[in-house]
Coordinates of C-alpha atoms in Angstrom, one line a residue:
Chain A
X1 CA 2.2 -8.3 -22.6
X2 CA -0.2 -10.7 -20.9
X3 CA 1.2 -13.1 -18.3
X4 CA -0.1 -16.6 -17.5
X5 CA 0.5 -19.1 -14.7
X6 CA 1.0 -22.2 -16.8
X7 CA 2.1 -24.6 -14.1
X8 CA 2.3 -24.9 -10.3
X9 CA 4.0 -27.3 -7.8
X10 CA 4.7 -27.8 -4.2
X11 CA 6.8 -29.7 -1.7
X12 CA 5.7 -30.6 1.8
X13 CA 8.4 -32.3 3.8
X14 CA 8.0 -35.5 5.8
X15 CA 4.7 -37.0 7.0
X16 CA 1.7 -35.0 8.1
X17 CA 2.0 -34.2 11.8
X18 CA -1.2 -34.1 13.8
X19 CA -1.9 -31.9 16.8
X20 CA -0.9 -34.5 19.4
X21 CA 2.5 -35.0 17.9
X22 CA 3.7 -31.5 17.5
X23 CA 5.7 -31.4 20.7
X24 CA 7.4 -34.7 19.8
X25 CA 9.0 -32.8 17.0
X26 CA 9.5 -29.3 18.4
X27 CA 10.2 -30.5 21.9
X28 CA 8.9 -29.4 25.3
X29 CA 10.3 -26.3 26.8
X30 CA 12.0 -27.1 30.1
X31 CA 10.4 -30.5 29.7
X32 CA 6.9 -29.2 30.4
X33 CA 3.9 -29.5 28.1
X34 CA 2.7 -26.1 26.8
X35 CA -0.1 -24.5 28.7
X36 CA -1.1 -22.4 25.7
X37 CA -1.0 -25.1 23.0
X38 CA -4.6 -26.2 23.2
X39 CA -6.0 -22.7 23.1
X40 CA -3.9 -21.6 20.2
X41 CA -4.6 -24.8 18.2
X42 CA -8.4 -24.4 18.9
X43 CA -8.4 -20.9 17.5
X44 CA -6.3 -21.6 14.4
X45 CA -8.1 -24.7 13.4
X46 CA -5.1 -26.4 11.9
X47 CA -5.3 -30.3 12.1
X48 CA -2.1 -31.4 10.3
X49 CA 1.1 -29.8 9.1
X50 CA 4.6 -30.7 7.9
X51 CA 8.1 -30.2 9.4
X52 CA 11.5 -30.4 7.8
X53 CA 12.9 -31.4 11.1
X54 CA 12.8 -34.7 13.0
X55 CA 12.3 -35.4 16.7
X56 CA 16.1 -35.2 17.3
X57 CA 15.9 -31.6 15.9
X58 CA 17.9 -32.5 12.8
X59 CA 16.9 -30.7 9.7
X60 CA 15.7 -33.3 7.2
X61 CA 15.8 -31.1 4.1
X62 CA 17.2 -27.6 3.7
X63 CA 15.0 -24.6 2.8
X64 CA 16.6 -24.2 -0.6
X65 CA 16.3 -27.9 -1.4
X66 CA 12.6 -27.8 -0.5
X67 CA 12.2 -24.8 -2.8
X68 CA 14.0 -26.7 -5.5
X69 CA 11.7 -29.7 -5.1
X70 CA 8.6 -27.5 -5.4
X71 CA 10.1 -25.9 -8.5
X72 CA 10.9 -29.3 -10.0
X73 CA 7.4 -30.5 -9.3
X74 CA 6.1 -27.4 -11.2
X75 CA 8.5 -27.9 -14.1
X76 CA 7.8 -31.6 -14.4
X77 CA 4.2 -30.7 -15.3
X78 CA 5.2 -28.3 -18.1
X79 CA 6.6 -29.1 -21.5
X80 CA 8.8 -26.1 -21.2
X81 CA 12.5 -27.0 -21.3
X82 CA 14.0 -25.8 -18.0
X83 CA 17.0 -24.6 -20.0
X84 CA 14.7 -22.0 -21.4
X85 CA 13.8 -20.5 -18.0
X86 CA 14.9 -16.8 -18.1
X87 CA 14.3 -15.6 -14.6
X88 CA 14.0 -17.0 -11.1
X89 CA 12.3 -15.1 -8.4
X90 CA 12.4 -16.6 -4.9
X91 CA 10.9 -15.7 -1.5
X92 CA 11.4 -16.9 2.1
X93 CA 11.4 -15.3 5.5
X94 CA 14.7 -17.1 6.4
X95 CA 17.1 -18.8 4.0
X96 CA 19.5 -21.5 5.2
X97 CA 22.3 -19.0 5.0
X98 CA 22.1 -15.4 6.3
X99 CA 23.8 -14.4 3.0
X100 CA 23.8 -14.7 0.0
X101 CA 20.2 -14.2 -1.1
X102 CA 17.9 -17.2 -1.0
X103 CA 17.4 -17.1 -4.8
X104 CA 21.1 -17.8 -5.3
X105 CA 20.9 -21.0 -3.2
X106 CA 17.7 -22.1 -5.0
X107 CA 19.3 -21.5 -8.4
X108 CA 22.3 -23.6 -7.4
X109 CA 20.0 -26.4 -6.2
X110 CA 18.1 -26.3 -9.5
X111 CA 21.1 -25.9 -11.7
X112 CA 19.4 -23.2 -13.8
X113 CA 21.8 -21.4 -16.1
X114 CA 22.2 -17.7 -16.9
X115 CA 18.9 -16.6 -15.5
X116 CA 18.1 -13.2 -14.1
X117 CA 17.6 -13.5 -10.3
X118 CA 15.4 -11.9 -7.7
X119 CA 15.2 -12.6 -4.0
X120 CA 12.3 -11.2 -2.0
X121 CA 12.7 -10.9 1.7
X122 CA 9.9 -10.5 4.2
X123 CA 7.1 -12.5 5.8
X124 CA 3.8 -13.8 4.3
X125 CA 3.6 -11.2 1.5
X126 CA 7.1 -11.9 0.3
X127 CA 5.9 -14.7 -1.9
X128 CA 3.5 -12.3 -3.7
X129 CA 6.3 -9.7 -3.9
X130 CA 8.5 -12.3 -5.7
X131 CA 5.6 -13.2 -8.0
X132 CA 5.1 -9.5 -8.8
X133 CA 8.8 -9.1 -9.7
X134 CA 8.6 -12.0 -12.2
X135 CA 5.2 -10.9 -13.5
X136 CA 6.4 -7.3 -14.2
X137 CA 9.6 -8.6 -15.8
X138 CA 7.4 -10.5 -18.4
X139 CA 4.9 -7.7 -18.7
X140 CA 7.7 -5.3 -19.5
X141 CA 8.9 -7.6 -22.3
X142 CA 12.2 -8.3 -20.5
X143 CA 11.6 -12.0 -20.3
X144 CA 9.2 -14.5 -21.9
X145 CA 8.9 -16.6 -18.8
X146 CA 9.9 -16.9 -15.1
X147 CA 9.9 -19.4 -12.3
X148 CA 8.7 -18.2 -8.9
X149 CA 9.3 -20.2 -5.7
X150 CA 8.3 -19.5 -2.1
X151 CA 9.6 -21.6 0.7
X152 CA 9.6 -21.6 4.5
X153 CA 11.5 -23.6 7.1
X154 CA 10.2 -22.0 10.2
X155 CA 10.3 -25.0 12.5
X156 CA 14.1 -24.5 13.1
X157 CA 13.1 -21.4 15.1
X158 CA 10.8 -23.4 17.3
X159 CA 13.1 -25.9 18.9
X160 CA 12.5 -26.1 22.6
X161 CA 16.2 -25.6 23.2
X162 CA 16.0 -22.1 21.7
X163 CA 13.2 -21.1 24.2
X164 CA 15.3 -22.6 27.0
X165 CA 18.3 -20.5 26.0
X166 CA 16.1 -17.4 26.3
X167 CA 15.4 -18.0 30.0
X168 CA 12.9 -19.6 32.3
X169 CA 9.7 -17.8 31.2
X170 CA 8.3 -18.1 27.7
X171 CA 6.1 -15.1 26.9
X172 CA 2.8 -15.6 25.1
X173 CA 4.0 -13.6 22.1
X174 CA 7.0 -15.9 21.5
X175 CA 4.9 -19.0 22.1
X176 CA 2.0 -18.0 19.8
X177 CA 3.6 -18.7 16.4
X178 CA 5.1 -22.0 17.6
X179 CA 1.7 -23.5 17.1
X180 CA 0.9 -21.7 13.9
X181 CA 3.7 -22.0 11.5
X182 CA 5.2 -25.0 9.7
X183 CA 7.3 -25.9 6.7
X184 CA 6.7 -26.2 3.0
X185 CA 7.3 -24.8 -0.5
X186 CA 5.3 -23.8 -3.6
X187 CA 6.2 -22.8 -7.1
X188 CA 4.6 -21.2 -10.2
X189 CA 5.7 -21.0 -13.8
X190 CA 4.9 -17.8 -15.5
X191 CA 4.8 -17.4 -19.3
X192 CA 3.8 -14.9 -21.9
X193 CA 1.6 -17.4 -23.7
X194 CA -1.2 -19.6 -22.4
X195 CA -0.8 -23.4 -22.2
X196 CA -3.7 -25.8 -21.8
X197 CA -6.1 -24.6 -19.0
X198 CA -4.1 -22.0 -17.1
X199 CA -4.5 -18.8 -15.1
X200 CA -4.2 -15.4 -16.7
X201 CA -2.8 -12.8 -14.2
X202 CA -5.2 -9.9 -14.4
X203 CA -3.3 -7.8 -11.9
X204 CA -1.3 -7.9 -8.6
X205 CA -1.6 -5.1 -6.1
X206 CA -0.1 -4.5 -2.7
X207 CA -0.7 -1.9 0.1
X208 CA 1.9 -1.6 2.8
X209 CA 1.2 0.3 6.0
X210 CA 4.5 0.3 7.9
X211 CA 4.4 4.0 8.3
X212 CA 1.3 3.9 10.4
X213 CA 1.8 0.8 12.5
X214 CA 4.4 -0.7 14.8
X215 CA 6.1 -4.0 14.1
X216 CA 3.7 -6.9 14.8
X217 CA 5.7 -10.0 13.8
X218 CA 9.5 -10.1 14.0
X219 CA 12.7 -11.9 14.8
X220 CA 15.6 -9.7 16.1
X221 CA 14.2 -7.7 19.1
X222 CA 14.9 -8.8 22.7
X223 CA 12.0 -9.8 25.0
X224 CA 12.4 -6.7 27.1
X225 CA 10.3 -4.0 25.3
X226 CA 12.5 -1.3 26.9
X227 CA 15.7 -2.7 25.4
X228 CA 15.9 -1.1 21.9
X229 CA 18.9 -3.1 20.7
X230 CA 18.5 -5.5 17.8
X231 CA 20.2 -8.9 17.6
X232 CA 23.3 -7.7 16.0
X233 CA 23.8 -4.9 18.5
X234 CA 24.7 -7.4 21.3
X235 CA 28.4 -8.1 22.0
X236 CA 27.9 -11.8 21.1
X237 CA 25.1 -13.8 19.4
X238 CA 24.9 -15.9 22.7
X239 CA 23.9 -12.8 24.6
X240 CA 21.3 -11.8 21.9
X241 CA 19.9 -15.3 22.2
X242 CA 19.8 -15.2 26.0
X243 CA 17.9 -11.9 25.7
X244 CA 15.3 -13.6 23.5
X245 CA 16.3 -11.6 20.4
X246 CA 16.4 -14.6 18.2
X247 CA 12.8 -15.8 18.9
X248 CA 10.0 -15.3 16.5
X249 CA 7.5 -13.1 18.2
X250 CA 4.0 -11.8 17.4
X251 CA 2.6 -8.8 19.1
X252 CA -0.8 -10.4 19.4
X253 CA -2.5 -7.2 20.7
X254 CA -1.8 -5.6 17.2
X255 CA -3.1 -8.6 15.3
X256 CA -6.7 -7.4 14.8
X257 CA -5.3 -4.7 12.5
X258 CA -4.7 -7.5 9.9
X259 CA -8.5 -7.9 9.4
X260 CA -9.3 -4.3 8.9
X261 CA -6.4 -3.6 6.7
X262 CA -7.3 -6.7 4.6
X263 CA -10.8 -5.4 4.2
X264 CA -9.5 -1.9 3.5
X265 CA -7.5 -3.2 0.6
X266 CA -10.5 -5.1 -0.7
X267 CA -12.7 -2.0 -0.5
X268 CA -10.0 0.0 -2.4
X269 CA -9.9 -2.5 -5.2
X270 CA -13.7 -2.4 -5.4
X271 CA -13.5 1.4 -5.5
X272 CA -10.8 1.3 -8.2
X273 CA -13.1 -1.1 -10.2
X274 CA -10.5 -3.9 -10.2
X275 CA -12.8 -6.2 -8.3
X276 CA -16.5 -6.7 -8.8
X277 CA -18.0 -8.8 -5.9
X278 CA -20.5 -10.6 -8.1
X279 CA -17.9 -11.6 -10.7
X280 CA -15.5 -13.4 -8.3
X281 CA -16.0 -17.2 -8.6
X282 CA -13.2 -18.4 -6.2
X283 CA -11.4 -16.7 -3.3
X284 CA -8.1 -18.0 -2.1
X285 CA -7.2 -16.1 1.1
X286 CA -4.1 -16.7 3.2
X287 CA -5.6 -16.1 6.6
X288 CA -3.2 -17.5 9.1
X289 CA -5.8 -18.9 11.4
X290 CA -9.4 -20.0 11.4
X291 CA -10.0 -17.3 14.0
X292 CA -9.6 -14.7 11.3
X293 CA -12.0 -16.3 8.8
X294 CA -15.1 -15.3 10.6
X295 CA -13.7 -11.9 11.5
X296 CA -13.1 -11.2 7.8
X297 CA -16.5 -12.5 6.9
X298 CA -18.2 -10.3 9.5
X299 CA -16.4 -7.2 8.2
X300 CA -17.2 -7.9 4.6
X301 CA -20.9 -8.6 5.4
X302 CA -21.1 -5.3 7.4
X303 CA -19.6 -3.5 4.4
X304 CA -22.1 -5.1 2.0
X305 CA -19.2 -6.6 0.1
X306 CA -19.3 -10.3 1.1
X307 CA -18.4 -13.0 -1.4
X308 CA -20.5 -16.0 -0.6
X309 CA -18.8 -18.5 1.8
X310 CA -19.0 -21.4 -0.6
X311 CA -16.6 -19.6 -3.0
X312 CA -13.8 -19.5 -0.4
X313 CA -11.2 -22.2 -0.8
X314 CA -8.4 -23.0 1.7
X315 CA -6.1 -25.9 2.6
X316 CA -4.8 -24.3 5.8
X317 CA -6.4 -27.0 8.0
X318 CA -4.5 -29.9 6.4
X319 CA -1.3 -28.2 5.0
X320 CA -0.7 -25.8 7.9
X321 CA 0.4 -22.2 7.7
X322 CA 3.6 -22.1 5.6
X323 CA 4.0 -18.3 5.6
X324 CA 4.9 -16.9 2.2
X325 CA 4.6 -20.3 0.6
X326 CA 0.9 -20.7 1.7
X327 CA -0.8 -19.0 -1.2
X328 CA 1.5 -21.0 -3.7
X329 CA 0.7 -24.3 -2.0
X330 CA -3.0 -23.3 -1.9
X331 CA -3.2 -22.4 -5.6
X332 CA -1.4 -25.6 -6.6
X333 CA -3.8 -27.8 -4.7
X334 CA -6.8 -25.7 -6.0
X335 CA -5.5 -26.2 -9.5
X336 CA -5.2 -30.0 -9.1
X337 CA -8.3 -30.8 -7.1
X338 CA -11.0 -28.2 -7.7
X339 CA -13.4 -27.8 -10.5
X340 CA -13.3 -24.5 -12.4
X341 CA -14.4 -23.2 -15.8
X342 CA -12.7 -21.1 -18.4
X343 CA -13.6 -17.5 -17.6
X344 CA -13.8 -18.1 -13.9
X345 CA -12.3 -15.3 -11.8
X346 CA -10.1 -16.2 -8.9
X347 CA -9.2 -13.6 -6.2
X348 CA -6.1 -14.3 -4.1
X349 CA -5.4 -12.3 -0.9
X350 CA -2.4 -12.4 1.3
X351 CA -2.5 -10.1 4.4
X352 CA 0.9 -10.0 6.2
X353 CA 1.1 -9.0 9.9
X354 CA 4.9 -8.3 9.9
X355 CA 4.4 -4.6 9.7
X356 CA 1.1 -4.8 7.8
X357 CA 1.5 -5.4 4.1
X358 CA -1.5 -6.8 2.2
X359 CA -1.3 -8.1 -1.3
X360 CA -4.0 -9.2 -3.8
X361 CA -4.1 -10.8 -7.1
X362 CA -6.8 -11.6 -9.6
X363 CA -6.6 -14.5 -12.0
X364 CA -8.9 -15.6 -14.8
X365 CA -9.0 -19.2 -16.0
X366 CA -8.2 -19.4 -19.7
X367 CA -8.0 -22.1 -22.3
X368 CA -5.1 -21.9 -24.7
X369 CA -6.3 -21.9 -28.4
Chain B
X1 CA -24.0 -11.3 11.1
X2 CA -26.5 -9.3 9.2
X3 CA -25.8 -6.3 7.0
X4 CA -26.7 -3.2 9.0
X5 CA -27.2 -1.0 5.9
X6 CA -29.5 -2.4 3.3
X7 CA -30.0 0.1 0.5
X8 CA -27.6 0.2 -2.4
X9 CA -26.7 3.9 -1.9
X10 CA -26.4 3.3 1.9
X11 CA -24.0 0.5 1.3
X12 CA -21.9 2.5 -1.1
X13 CA -21.8 5.2 1.5
X14 CA -20.8 2.7 4.2
X15 CA -18.0 1.2 2.1
X16 CA -16.6 4.7 1.6
X17 CA -17.0 5.5 5.3
X18 CA -15.1 2.3 6.2
X19 CA -12.2 3.2 4.0
X20 CA -12.2 6.8 5.4
X21 CA -12.2 5.3 8.9
X22 CA -9.3 2.9 8.1
X23 CA -7.3 5.8 6.6
X24 CA -8.1 7.9 9.7
X25 CA -6.7 5.1 11.9
X26 CA -3.5 5.2 9.8
X27 CA -3.4 9.0 10.3
X28 CA -3.6 8.4 14.0
X29 CA -0.9 5.8 13.8
X30 CA 1.5 8.6 12.6
X31 CA 0.6 11.1 15.4
X32 CA 3.5 11.2 17.9
X33 CA 1.4 11.0 21.1
X34 CA -0.5 8.0 19.7
X35 CA 2.7 6.4 18.6
X36 CA 4.1 6.7 22.2
X37 CA 0.8 5.1 23.5
X38 CA 1.0 2.2 20.9
X39 CA 4.7 1.6 21.7
X40 CA 4.4 1.7 25.5
X41 CA 6.4 5.0 25.9
X42 CA 3.4 6.9 27.2
X43 CA 3.6 8.8 30.5
X44 CA 1.1 10.2 32.9
X45 CA 2.2 13.7 31.7
X46 CA 1.3 12.6 28.2
X47 CA -2.1 11.5 29.5
X48 CA -2.9 14.8 31.3
X49 CA -1.8 16.7 28.2
X50 CA -4.1 14.5 26.0
X51 CA -7.1 15.2 28.3
X52 CA -6.3 18.9 28.4
X53 CA -6.5 19.1 24.7
X54 CA -9.4 16.7 24.2
X55 CA -11.6 18.5 26.7
X56 CA -11.7 21.6 24.6
X57 CA -13.1 19.6 21.7
X58 CA -15.5 17.5 23.8
X59 CA -17.1 20.6 25.4
X60 CA -17.8 22.0 21.9
X61 CA -19.1 18.7 20.7
X62 CA -22.6 19.0 22.1
X63 CA -22.8 22.5 20.6
X64 CA -22.3 21.6 17.0
X65 CA -24.6 18.6 17.4
X66 CA -27.4 20.7 18.8
X67 CA -26.8 23.4 16.2
X68 CA -27.0 20.7 13.6
X69 CA -30.3 19.5 15.1
X70 CA -31.8 22.9 14.8
X71 CA -30.8 23.1 11.1
X72 CA -33.0 20.1 10.1
X73 CA -36.4 21.3 8.7
X74 CA -39.7 19.4 9.0
X75 CA -38.9 17.0 6.2
X76 CA -36.1 15.7 8.4
X77 CA -37.9 15.7 11.8
X78 CA -37.1 12.1 12.4
X79 CA -33.4 12.8 11.8
X80 CA -33.6 15.8 14.1
X81 CA -35.0 13.6 16.9
X82 CA -32.1 11.2 16.6
X83 CA -29.6 14.0 16.7
X84 CA -31.2 15.7 19.6
X85 CA -31.2 12.4 21.5
X86 CA -27.5 12.0 20.7
X87 CA -26.7 15.5 21.9
X88 CA -28.5 15.0 25.2
X89 CA -26.6 11.8 25.8
X90 CA -23.3 13.5 25.5
X91 CA -23.6 17.1 26.3
X92 CA -22.1 16.9 29.8
X93 CA -19.5 14.2 29.1
X94 CA -16.7 16.8 29.5
X95 CA -17.4 16.7 33.3
X96 CA -16.2 13.0 33.4
X97 CA -13.2 14.1 31.5
X98 CA -12.4 16.8 33.9
X99 CA -12.7 14.4 36.9
X100 CA -10.2 12.1 35.1
X101 CA -7.8 15.0 34.7
X102 CA -7.9 15.8 38.4
X103 CA -7.7 12.1 39.3
X104 CA -4.6 11.8 37.1
X105 CA -2.9 14.6 39.2
X106 CA -4.0 17.7 37.3
X107 CA -5.5 21.0 38.6
X108 CA -9.2 21.6 37.7
X109 CA -8.5 25.2 36.9
X110 CA -5.9 24.3 34.4
X111 CA -8.2 22.1 32.3
X112 CA -11.1 24.5 32.6
X113 CA -9.0 27.4 31.5
X114 CA -7.3 25.5 28.7
X115 CA -7.4 26.9 25.2
X116 CA -8.3 25.1 21.9
X117 CA -5.2 24.1 20.0
X118 CA -4.9 24.9 16.3
X119 CA -6.4 21.6 15.2
X120 CA -9.3 22.0 17.7
X121 CA -10.0 25.5 16.4
X122 CA -10.1 24.2 12.8
X123 CA -12.3 21.2 13.7
X124 CA -14.7 23.2 15.8
X125 CA -15.0 26.0 13.1
X126 CA -15.6 23.5 10.4
X127 CA -18.3 21.6 12.4
X128 CA -20.1 24.7 13.4
X129 CA -20.1 25.9 9.8
X130 CA -21.5 22.6 8.5
X131 CA -24.0 22.4 11.3
X132 CA -25.4 25.8 10.3
X133 CA -26.3 24.7 6.8
X134 CA -29.9 23.6 6.0
X135 CA -30.5 19.9 6.5
X136 CA -26.8 19.1 7.2
X137 CA -27.0 15.3 6.7
X138 CA -23.2 15.3 6.0
X139 CA -22.8 15.6 9.8
X140 CA -23.4 11.8 9.9
X141 CA -19.8 11.6 8.4
X142 CA -18.6 13.7 11.4
X143 CA -20.4 11.5 13.8
X144 CA -19.0 8.4 12.1
X145 CA -15.5 9.5 12.9
X146 CA -16.1 10.9 16.4
X147 CA -18.4 8.1 17.5
X148 CA -16.1 5.6 15.8
X149 CA -13.3 6.8 18.0
X150 CA -15.4 6.1 21.1
X151 CA -16.5 2.7 19.9
X152 CA -13.4 1.4 18.3
X153 CA -10.5 3.1 20.1
X154 CA -11.5 4.5 23.5
X155 CA -11.6 1.2 25.4
X156 CA -8.3 0.1 23.9
X157 CA -6.7 3.4 24.7
X158 CA -8.0 3.3 28.3
X159 CA -6.4 -0.1 28.7
X160 CA -3.1 1.0 27.3
X161 CA -3.0 4.2 29.3
X162 CA -3.6 2.2 32.5
X163 CA -0.9 -0.3 31.5
X164 CA 1.6 2.4 30.7
X165 CA 1.0 4.5 33.8
X166 CA 0.2 1.8 36.3
X167 CA -3.3 3.1 36.6
X168 CA -6.2 1.2 38.1
X169 CA -8.9 2.7 35.8
X170 CA -9.8 5.5 38.2
X171 CA -8.7 8.2 35.8
X172 CA -9.8 6.6 32.5
X173 CA -13.5 6.8 33.2
X174 CA -14.3 9.0 30.1
X175 CA -12.6 6.7 27.6
X176 CA -13.9 3.6 29.4
X177 CA -17.4 5.0 29.3
X178 CA -17.3 5.7 25.5
X179 CA -15.7 2.4 24.8
X180 CA -18.7 0.7 26.5
X181 CA -21.5 2.8 25.2
X182 CA -20.8 4.0 21.7
X183 CA -21.9 0.7 20.1
X184 CA -25.5 1.8 20.5
X185 CA -24.7 5.2 19.0
X186 CA -23.1 3.5 16.0
X187 CA -26.2 1.3 15.4
X188 CA -28.3 4.5 15.2
X189 CA -25.8 5.9 12.6
X190 CA -26.2 2.8 10.4
X191 CA -30.0 3.3 10.4
X192 CA -29.5 7.0 9.5
X193 CA -27.4 6.0 6.5
X194 CA -30.2 4.1 4.9
X195 CA -32.5 7.1 5.6
X196 CA -30.4 9.9 4.2
X197 CA -28.5 8.4 1.3
X198 CA -31.0 9.2 -1.4
X199 CA -28.6 10.3 -4.2
X200 CA -24.9 10.5 -5.2
X201 CA -24.6 14.0 -3.8
X202 CA -25.7 13.0 -0.3
X203 CA -23.2 10.2 -0.3
X204 CA -20.5 12.5 -1.5
X205 CA -21.2 15.1 1.1
X206 CA -21.1 12.6 3.9
X207 CA -17.8 11.2 2.7
X208 CA -16.3 14.6 2.4
X209 CA -17.3 15.7 5.9
X210 CA -16.0 12.5 7.3
X211 CA -12.6 13.0 5.6
X212 CA -12.3 16.6 6.7
X213 CA -13.2 15.7 10.3
X214 CA -10.7 12.8 10.4
X215 CA -7.9 15.0 9.1
X216 CA -8.7 17.8 11.6
X217 CA -9.1 15.4 14.5
X218 CA -5.6 14.0 13.7
X219 CA -4.3 17.6 13.4
X220 CA -5.7 18.3 16.9
X221 CA -3.7 15.4 18.3
X222 CA -0.6 16.3 16.4
X223 CA -0.8 19.8 17.9
X224 CA -0.5 18.3 21.4
X225 CA 3.2 17.9 20.8
X226 CA 3.6 21.5 19.4
X227 CA 3.0 23.1 22.7

């Protein structure tokens, strides 16, 4: 069975927030402007992003409602009757509730009836994992279609009050992602028949390396590296928070691995004959920061496997880094704003730094007969 | 950034070598002593033990390289020159390593009388065997792994070792030196790839030797925890 992406959608909450206004929303830790902000922003290159939170730290739209808006945007552009949707596959790094699964909450928001449900949990690659679940469901002939949604509401983690609760000193690893991540949702509709100009999914492939690398990006471990408890091992959640165990943290010294593992996966796909460098017309790569763009290019040039720079498309700089939703929001904007021909090959790449999981997808533009 | 390797076969060889290198890094990531280093649980005893085991391989390093040099005939005189130069650069490096061991609190006699562990035995035997073959161009695969360690990992390891053991750099001279100097060695390797990758067989043999050396090098480090 062949699977097609026949529609896409997105939802970015509230107005675009520029670099000068970030702290008006997230707040200043202990009332002080961040010393690291400028450096981090310069390296990631992001100019504007969206937050589902206002300056009073009130959530303006829930994560599941954002996911549902993106899904609705996707469905609104398709003639498919939503009552005929057979499966829903949803991804996020953090739902609104700890339990049940995020997908259940999104289904409730959307009012989809009698569907088969999948929730994918993780960081940036979880959106692709959700997509693969729906894709294989159709490919196996279990379903004729599937709705896939990826949504992130990271800003709630970045309230200044949370850093204040964890003590006087903010470590760089906890501060780092505060300038990188923002909120948004994207959706795709998958069907076993093409419709109009759409994308055929040629393959989706992932390589995870958690056996060989330590945790790089996480929530749940205390600030003290010698304290091996996780957030639920503390007597109370208040004590876990005071120990910094509820802050999102990136072990920045491990981050360089993301480039080489991303390139490694790319070379594997070349070797397996799944990609041919000369045949790729567009590359959509979820690099989390502009800093990585040139690093990836250097590695690919060195390996003699570079795809010319003009073929790389991104909307990172204006939409922000929305984690697992990024590649969905990117493909949606690409579909609506860029020129592409039937037969064009699109390569999507999502390297995740959580514990190093990289995912790839190849699409071909097709025209329904 | 320019491509360092320009021929099609050279590039094919390089892409394979990059993948073998990434796989080698993952193998290292599964080795207990390296995991302790990556996770800040590494002690000064771990470091002395690491040097004790590494020294036995380093001291044999110049031997297989010079043996390899002597196995290149006149058609490969240019390659032989490169390899001889490389051996000369490194053949007394083990002395720096011994100084580090003593500076880290070890006894000189202990490291000088140390024995090769099982992984080092296998690695050394394999390299001497390959180096004894006529025109052993596949040794470039071995150098790719071993020089790569110097260029890509040694400086980082030295930094972590110092951080874990409150060191001031006085006993990580060997790794510090390789981290700073192996870039030039790697550039010479890139030039050699274009020179020797003349057919599919040469590429295959370079890849195979790189893979074997990576596996045996990791085995050597795994054996540290078996003593």
